[in-house]
């Protein structure tokens, strides 16, 4: 059974700091890995999707890396802003069942302070 | 273009009742998947529908059911509600049922069972 862990559970940083969120998964037989953000009381917004054959994806100030063999992914946020405050979730899709059955981590709650 | 629409956004039910939640995917998206989010268990996969067929099912009791219509809209039903069913129910849509899918989530339906 796939298990996804995110560390740290919560993080508070001053504005402008670069930061790294960590995600680990127990079964390396994955189709892809996605990073989402969730604002309080709202749904999820997809940030980045990395296919199992890829090593990293970039979008603006965000960079996600994937090391499938070690079961790890990181989300790097450059020059953090207060608007980045949210819960960040990683999710993996297993090879069995196709791409839309996701196993989520418990999330990292990020607060960026002025 | 319109996003994923979930109705109702909030509802309160009592134990033993049943509830039906609706999800309208992005136009052209044929895959709809459902997730339950609780503080204790996090985000858990319920089921996925593609072209009116259930493709995947999570580890939930038979009280949880769903269906998809020919226009790709989906409904999920929970019968004989229990207190533990209180949660945010999220649906997500994507173009296809497998592959490099970016899932677009709705804002969710928050169910409270008293």
CSV table of C-alpha atoms in Angstrom, one decimal, chain B residues 5-109:
chain,number,residue,atom,x,y,z
B,5,UNK,CA,-18.6,23.2,-10.2
B,6,UNK,CA,-19.7,21.4,-7.1
B,7,UNK,CA,-23.1,21.7,-5.5
B,8,UNK,CA,-24.2,22.2,-2.8
B,9,UNK,CA,-21.2,24.0,-1.2
B,10,UNK,CA,-22.4,23.4,2.4
B,11,UNK,CA,-25.0,21.1,3.8
B,12,UNK,CA,-26.0,19.7,7.2
B,13,UNK,CA,-27.6,16.3,7.7
B,14,UNK,CA,-28.5,14.1,10.6
B,15,UNK,CA,-27.3,10.5,11.2
B,16,UNK,CA,-29.2,8.0,9.1
B,17,UNK,CA,-30.1,10.4,6.3
B,18,UNK,CA,-28.7,10.2,2.8
B,19,UNK,CA,-27.1,12.9,0.7
B,20,UNK,CA,-26.4,13.4,-3.0
B,21,UNK,CA,-23.5,15.7,-4.1
B,22,UNK,CA,-23.1,16.9,-7.7
B,23,UNK,CA,-20.1,17.7,-9.7
B,24,UNK,CA,-20.0,19.4,-13.2
B,25,UNK,CA,-16.6,19.0,-14.8
B,26,UNK,CA,-14.9,21.4,-17.1
B,27,UNK,CA,-16.4,21.3,-20.5
B,28,UNK,CA,-14.8,18.5,-22.6
B,29,UNK,CA,-13.4,16.7,-19.6
B,30,UNK,CA,-14.6,13.1,-19.5
B,31,UNK,CA,-13.0,11.9,-16.3
B,32,UNK,CA,-14.4,12.8,-12.8
B,33,UNK,CA,-12.9,11.5,-9.6
B,34,UNK,CA,-14.1,12.1,-6.0
B,35,UNK,CA,-12.1,12.5,-2.8
B,36,UNK,CA,-13.0,12.8,0.8
B,37,UNK,CA,-10.9,15.2,3.0
B,38,UNK,CA,-11.0,15.0,6.8
B,39,UNK,CA,-8.6,16.4,9.5
B,40,UNK,CA,-7.8,12.9,10.7
B,41,UNK,CA,-7.4,11.0,7.4
B,42,UNK,CA,-6.5,13.7,5.0
B,43,UNK,CA,-7.4,13.3,1.4
B,44,UNK,CA,-8.7,9.9,0.4
B,45,UNK,CA,-9.7,8.6,-3.0
B,46,UNK,CA,-13.3,7.6,-3.3
B,47,UNK,CA,-13.9,6.6,-7.0
B,48,UNK,CA,-13.3,7.7,-10.5
B,49,UNK,CA,-15.6,7.7,-13.5
B,50,UNK,CA,-14.8,7.9,-17.2
B,51,UNK,CA,-17.4,7.8,-19.9
B,52,UNK,CA,-20.1,6.8,-17.5
B,53,UNK,CA,-18.1,3.8,-16.2
B,54,UNK,CA,-16.5,3.5,-12.8
B,55,UNK,CA,-12.8,2.8,-13.4
B,56,UNK,CA,-11.4,2.9,-9.9
B,57,UNK,CA,-12.8,2.6,-6.4
B,58,UNK,CA,-11.2,3.5,-3.1
B,59,UNK,CA,-11.5,1.6,0.2
B,60,UNK,CA,-14.9,3.0,1.3
B,61,UNK,CA,-18.0,1.1,2.4
B,62,UNK,CA,-20.8,0.4,0.0
B,63,UNK,CA,-22.8,3.3,1.5
B,64,UNK,CA,-20.7,5.5,-0.8
B,65,UNK,CA,-21.7,5.3,-4.4
B,66,UNK,CA,-21.5,7.4,-7.5
B,67,UNK,CA,-22.5,7.6,-11.1
B,68,UNK,CA,-21.7,9.6,-14.2
B,69,UNK,CA,-24.1,10.9,-16.8
B,70,UNK,CA,-23.6,11.1,-20.6
B,71,UNK,CA,-22.7,14.8,-20.3
B,72,UNK,CA,-19.9,13.8,-17.9
B,73,UNK,CA,-21.6,15.3,-14.8
B,74,UNK,CA,-21.2,13.1,-11.8
B,75,UNK,CA,-23.1,12.6,-8.6
B,76,UNK,CA,-22.0,10.8,-5.4
B,77,UNK,CA,-24.4,9.5,-2.8
B,78,UNK,CA,-23.9,8.6,0.8
B,79,UNK,CA,-26.6,6.6,2.4
B,80,UNK,CA,-27.2,6.0,6.1
B,81,UNK,CA,-25.0,8.9,7.2
B,82,UNK,CA,-22.7,8.5,10.1
B,83,UNK,CA,-21.0,11.2,12.2
B,84,UNK,CA,-17.6,10.2,10.6
B,85,UNK,CA,-18.9,11.1,7.2
B,86,UNK,CA,-18.5,14.8,8.0
B,87,UNK,CA,-15.9,16.0,5.6
B,88,UNK,CA,-15.1,18.1,2.6
B,89,UNK,CA,-15.9,16.2,-0.5
B,90,UNK,CA,-13.9,17.2,-3.5
B,91,UNK,CA,-14.3,16.3,-7.1
B,92,UNK,CA,-11.7,16.7,-9.8
B,93,UNK,CA,-12.0,16.5,-13.6
B,94,UNK,CA,-9.5,15.8,-16.3
B,95,UNK,CA,-9.5,15.4,-20.1
B,96,UNK,CA,-8.7,11.7,-20.0
B,97,UNK,CA,-8.8,8.8,-17.6
B,98,UNK,CA,-5.1,8.0,-17.7
B,99,UNK,CA,-1.8,9.5,-18.8
B,100,UNK,CA,-0.3,12.9,-18.0
B,101,UNK,CA,-3.4,14.3,-16.4
B,102,UNK,CA,-3.6,17.6,-14.6
B,103,UNK,CA,-6.5,17.4,-12.3
B,104,UNK,CA,-8.7,20.4,-11.8
B,105,UNK,CA,-10.5,20.4,-8.5
B,106,UNK,CA,-13.7,22.0,-7.5
B,107,UNK,CA,-14.2,24.1,-4.4
B,108,UNK,CA,-15.8,21.1,-2.6
B,109,UNK,CA,-19.0,20.3,-0.7
